[in-house]
XYZ file of C-alpha atoms in Angstrom:
317
model
C 0.079 0.198 0.020
C 1.595 3.037 -1.202
C 0.582 5.687 1.380
C 2.873 7.939 2.640
C 3.842 8.624 6.160
C 3.685 12.265 4.843
C -0.335 11.684 4.546
C -0.455 11.210 8.516
C 1.310 14.874 9.020
C -1.219 16.665 6.289
C -4.538 15.944 8.126
C -2.820 16.788 11.306
C -1.900 20.030 10.205
C -5.681 20.534 8.782
C -7.346 19.244 12.062
C -5.224 20.320 14.877
C -5.987 24.117 14.782
C -8.353 25.443 17.555
C -10.145 28.148 15.698
C -13.951 28.243 16.853
C -16.216 26.966 14.322
C -20.271 27.272 14.795
C -21.345 25.127 12.039
C -23.305 22.048 12.771
C -22.099 18.846 11.376
C -24.553 16.266 9.694
C -24.992 12.716 9.771
C -25.172 12.450 6.164
C -24.352 14.886 3.360
C -27.281 17.530 2.690
C -27.695 20.516 0.792
C -28.498 22.415 4.119
C -25.053 21.654 5.763
C -21.892 23.955 4.820
C -19.848 20.795 5.775
C -21.588 18.780 3.494
C -21.879 21.051 0.814
C -18.022 21.224 1.047
C -17.572 17.590 1.234
C -19.908 16.956 -1.692
C -17.886 19.105 -3.963
C -14.583 17.629 -2.906
C -15.644 13.986 -3.299
C -17.343 14.556 -7.045
C -13.713 15.779 -7.927
C -12.181 12.609 -6.232
C -14.546 10.429 -7.705
C -14.271 12.180 -11.040
C -10.590 11.783 -11.055
C -10.350 8.371 -10.195
C -9.297 6.555 -13.610
C -7.382 3.249 -12.437
C -5.852 1.164 -15.029
C -7.002 -2.180 -16.551
C -5.222 -3.966 -13.738
C -7.724 -2.876 -11.377
C -10.417 -5.482 -12.644
C -8.060 -7.894 -14.271
C -4.839 -8.154 -12.085
C -4.299 -8.410 -8.491
C -4.165 -5.657 -6.378
C -4.212 -5.993 -2.678
C -5.537 -3.150 -0.370
C -3.886 -4.993 2.654
C -0.276 -5.536 3.538
C 1.473 -8.880 3.153
C 1.872 -9.674 6.720
C -1.317 -10.897 8.272
C -3.227 -11.861 11.852
C -6.174 -14.153 10.901
C -7.292 -13.987 14.634
C -6.645 -12.849 18.299
C -2.868 -13.190 18.791
C -3.209 -12.509 22.485
C -0.195 -10.176 22.576
C 1.927 -8.823 25.382
C 3.695 -5.998 25.081
C 6.904 -7.816 24.602
C 5.402 -10.213 21.675
C 3.589 -6.697 20.256
C 6.873 -5.380 19.988
C 8.577 -8.392 18.411
C 5.869 -8.758 15.897
C 5.778 -5.146 14.691
C 9.780 -5.032 14.568
C 9.744 -8.433 12.525
C 11.781 -10.693 15.011
C 11.920 -14.173 14.549
C 13.828 -17.280 15.371
C 12.946 -20.627 13.453
C 13.364 -24.041 15.231
C 12.123 -25.765 12.004
C 13.264 -26.103 8.791
C 11.612 -23.612 6.300
C 11.078 -25.256 2.739
C 12.668 -23.645 -0.195
C 10.435 -24.894 -3.164
C 8.535 -22.726 -4.995
C 5.137 -23.586 -6.403
C 2.286 -21.715 -8.395
C -1.135 -20.671 -6.966
C -4.612 -19.730 -7.615
C -6.280 -16.560 -6.064
C -10.074 -16.805 -6.116
C -12.001 -13.371 -6.564
C -15.616 -13.126 -6.616
C -15.445 -12.524 -10.619
C -12.887 -15.066 -11.406
C -9.668 -16.724 -10.626
C -5.912 -15.844 -11.350
C -3.038 -18.420 -11.199
C 0.241 -16.408 -10.194
C 3.702 -17.111 -9.243
C 4.300 -17.728 -5.727
C 7.252 -17.136 -3.165
C 8.424 -20.407 -1.617
C 8.108 -20.671 2.555
C 12.018 -19.832 3.185
C 11.551 -16.729 0.824
C 8.442 -15.498 2.661
C 10.187 -16.372 5.973
C 13.330 -14.057 5.086
C 10.945 -11.174 4.394
C 9.057 -11.710 7.343
C 12.379 -11.678 9.308
C 13.906 -8.364 9.828
C 16.550 -9.413 12.622
C 16.804 -9.631 16.084
C 16.721 -7.609 19.097
C 19.739 -6.802 20.881
C 20.768 -9.076 23.754
C 19.414 -8.127 26.981
C 18.818 -9.936 30.623
C 16.372 -12.420 30.590
C 16.313 -12.922 26.672
C 15.254 -16.659 25.844
C 18.103 -18.935 24.609
C 18.650 -19.172 21.025
C 18.082 -22.870 19.189
C 20.787 -24.620 18.218
C 22.007 -24.805 14.460
C 19.076 -24.968 12.039
C 18.833 -28.272 9.807
C 20.100 -28.298 6.586
C 17.718 -26.317 4.195
C 16.599 -24.176 7.358
C 16.964 -20.538 7.612
C 19.519 -18.428 9.549
C 18.237 -17.938 13.025
C 21.446 -16.026 14.556
C 21.866 -13.079 14.558
C 19.139 -13.071 11.565
C 19.141 -12.329 7.530
C 19.099 -8.591 8.072
C 21.623 -8.534 11.329
C 21.004 -6.984 14.617
C 17.823 -4.682 14.769
C 18.172 -1.910 16.888
C 15.408 -0.217 19.051
C 15.181 3.211 20.826
C 13.582 0.843 24.065
C 15.246 -2.018 25.933
C 12.285 -3.104 27.429
C 11.535 -6.024 24.341
C 13.921 -8.525 24.119
C 12.597 -11.717 22.640
C 11.880 -13.116 19.443
C 9.238 -15.013 18.058
C 9.402 -18.800 17.993
C 8.524 -20.143 14.639
C 7.545 -23.897 15.303
C 6.251 -24.724 12.098
C 4.707 -23.496 8.430
C 1.738 -24.693 6.266
C 0.564 -23.635 2.942
C -2.770 -22.023 2.654
C -5.302 -19.508 2.060
C -6.633 -16.565 3.453
C -8.917 -13.884 2.742
C -7.709 -10.787 1.132
C -9.304 -7.326 0.623
C -8.217 -6.343 -2.778
C -9.502 -3.917 -5.686
C -11.721 -7.144 -6.866
C -13.393 -7.467 -3.621
C -12.460 -9.959 -0.843
C -10.542 -12.795 -2.608
C -8.967 -16.083 -1.158
C -5.253 -15.858 -1.746
C -2.287 -18.158 -1.163
C -0.139 -17.897 2.031
C 2.166 -19.198 4.195
C 1.087 -19.719 7.735
C 4.041 -19.586 10.536
C 2.920 -21.351 13.755
C 4.596 -19.093 16.334
C 4.803 -20.340 19.965
C 4.013 -16.830 21.701
C 1.101 -16.415 19.770
C -2.525 -17.618 19.872
C -2.581 -17.281 15.974
C -0.392 -18.101 13.048
C 1.530 -15.314 11.516
C 0.233 -15.035 7.871
C 2.548 -14.052 4.900
C 1.059 -13.619 1.671
C 2.686 -15.905 -1.055
C 2.205 -13.798 -4.337
C 5.490 -13.035 -5.882
C 6.156 -9.228 -5.748
C 6.232 -9.473 -9.946
C 2.965 -10.575 -9.889
C 1.432 -7.879 -7.582
C 0.244 -4.628 -9.043
C 0.395 -1.454 -7.025
C -2.369 0.867 -6.091
C -2.606 3.506 -8.762
C -1.469 7.041 -7.591
C -4.719 9.207 -7.397
C -4.765 12.242 -9.637
C -7.142 14.599 -7.692
C -5.220 18.058 -7.213
C -3.471 18.458 -3.765
C -5.180 21.219 -1.584
C -5.994 21.673 1.795
C -9.422 20.601 2.832
C -11.943 23.148 3.795
C -11.967 24.335 7.421
C -14.108 21.332 9.269
C -13.636 18.754 6.995
C -11.202 15.636 7.900
C -9.781 12.737 6.060
C -10.177 9.387 6.388
C -7.067 7.525 7.227
C -7.663 3.623 7.023
C -10.760 1.186 6.665
C -10.858 -1.276 9.679
C -13.996 -3.423 8.577
C -16.629 -3.865 6.181
C -19.896 -5.726 6.649
C -22.268 -5.556 3.613
C -23.113 -1.909 3.527
C -21.658 -0.834 6.667
C -18.039 0.615 6.708
C -15.865 1.595 9.774
C -13.249 3.934 9.011
C -10.665 5.966 11.178
C -10.686 9.885 10.811
C -7.619 11.983 11.739
C -8.874 14.383 13.867
C -7.314 17.118 16.244
C -6.995 16.677 19.955
C -9.741 19.577 20.739
C -12.120 18.449 18.118
C -15.634 17.688 18.840
C -18.637 16.420 17.013
C -17.022 13.911 14.924
C -19.467 13.229 11.999
C -18.612 10.606 9.278
C -19.451 11.899 5.903
C -19.803 9.604 2.757
C -20.199 10.076 -1.023
C -21.137 7.296 -3.096
C -22.012 6.199 -7.037
C -22.174 2.414 -8.492
C -18.314 2.765 -9.269
C -16.873 4.136 -6.278
C -17.474 5.128 -2.410
C -15.645 8.591 -0.855
C -15.395 8.881 2.940
C -14.233 11.550 5.104
C -15.543 13.730 8.348
C -16.601 16.896 9.755
C -15.734 18.392 12.903
C -16.405 21.142 15.233
C -12.934 22.938 16.375
C -12.194 23.450 19.899
C -11.076 26.350 21.286
C -8.047 27.739 23.250
C -4.558 26.199 22.844
C -4.710 22.297 21.450
C -1.973 19.814 21.538
C -0.756 19.335 17.761
C -1.685 15.673 18.026
C -3.196 13.332 15.332
C -5.900 11.403 16.853
C -7.494 8.476 15.128
C -11.423 8.445 15.459
C -13.113 5.269 14.776
C -16.508 5.983 12.754
C -19.073 3.783 11.067
C -21.294 4.760 7.936
C -23.821 2.811 5.932
C -23.935 2.869 2.272
C -27.041 3.119 0.254
C -25.953 -0.403 -1.016
C -23.374 -3.245 -0.108
C -19.807 -2.016 -0.767
C -18.944 -5.002 -3.126
C -15.778 -4.245 -5.099
C -16.317 -0.447 -5.277
C -13.099 1.386 -3.942
C -13.093 3.650 -0.680
C -11.122 6.497 -1.489
C -10.311 9.160 0.960
C -11.827 12.663 0.215
C -8.489 14.659 0.996
C -5.597 12.225 -1.273
C -8.257 10.679 -3.447
C -6.266 7.422 -2.924
C -7.853 4.345 -1.687
C -8.262 3.713 1.884
C -5.596 1.351 3.185
C -6.936 -1.869 5.258
C -5.840 -1.270 8.870
C -3.670 -3.848 10.128
C -5.115 -6.872 11.502
């Protein structure tokens, strides 16, 4: 998902101001709301400039990252830090055999080259934390064909904190399929499932080779600030038929946080409105989850951010 970290900063500059704003937010856009009128104008422009290439409907364009958790991992602070940093150690051989696999979309199927389990593990493993007291002992030398587990393929990883000292222990790997949100709706994609001793769910690494992945197209909507009182959507956290849950980027003193949605048969645009706080407010971007109900089930329609015009990334699971 090519959504620059800069986009987290720009909405902050647009939403963290503290000037009073007396406009009343609306639950849905309507001609009687100043916020809704401004939102409708921007959403129409975003939709009109959305021009994805043919691969959007015929190729594989994932809308979430390649590393997934299919269930509740029951993180502790240390295991979550290890997962976010990519600290792993393998106690089993990881097979290097390459295979081909099939992605099943709601509208068809596609056979693509896959990476081996060993390649997927190398992508997953970003090194090891620095040694510290109480760190679990490392396993012995791996079996032939297994990965290097100490100090890791990328060398020692450094961290600004010294509280997390463990690596996640991989005790098994299987091949399977997992649901993935794509430009063609939810697909069943091939994946390698790594059993991790410290977690209650496997760590999934999507198996499609990078050469077969089509990146999300860059938006072409003109870049300019949103009107005061409107805020951008940051990511999509859940879909259920016609119900979407998104996170809006709002300021620390904003209130009256209200989702806004604009839709047509081929695209959905989301954002929100807020009432600005008064006085001195810290320049902090907050993520506010909101739920909107569409006039029809989402299906394969892209959900675009009203600020950037880009498809919303799926929040990490």
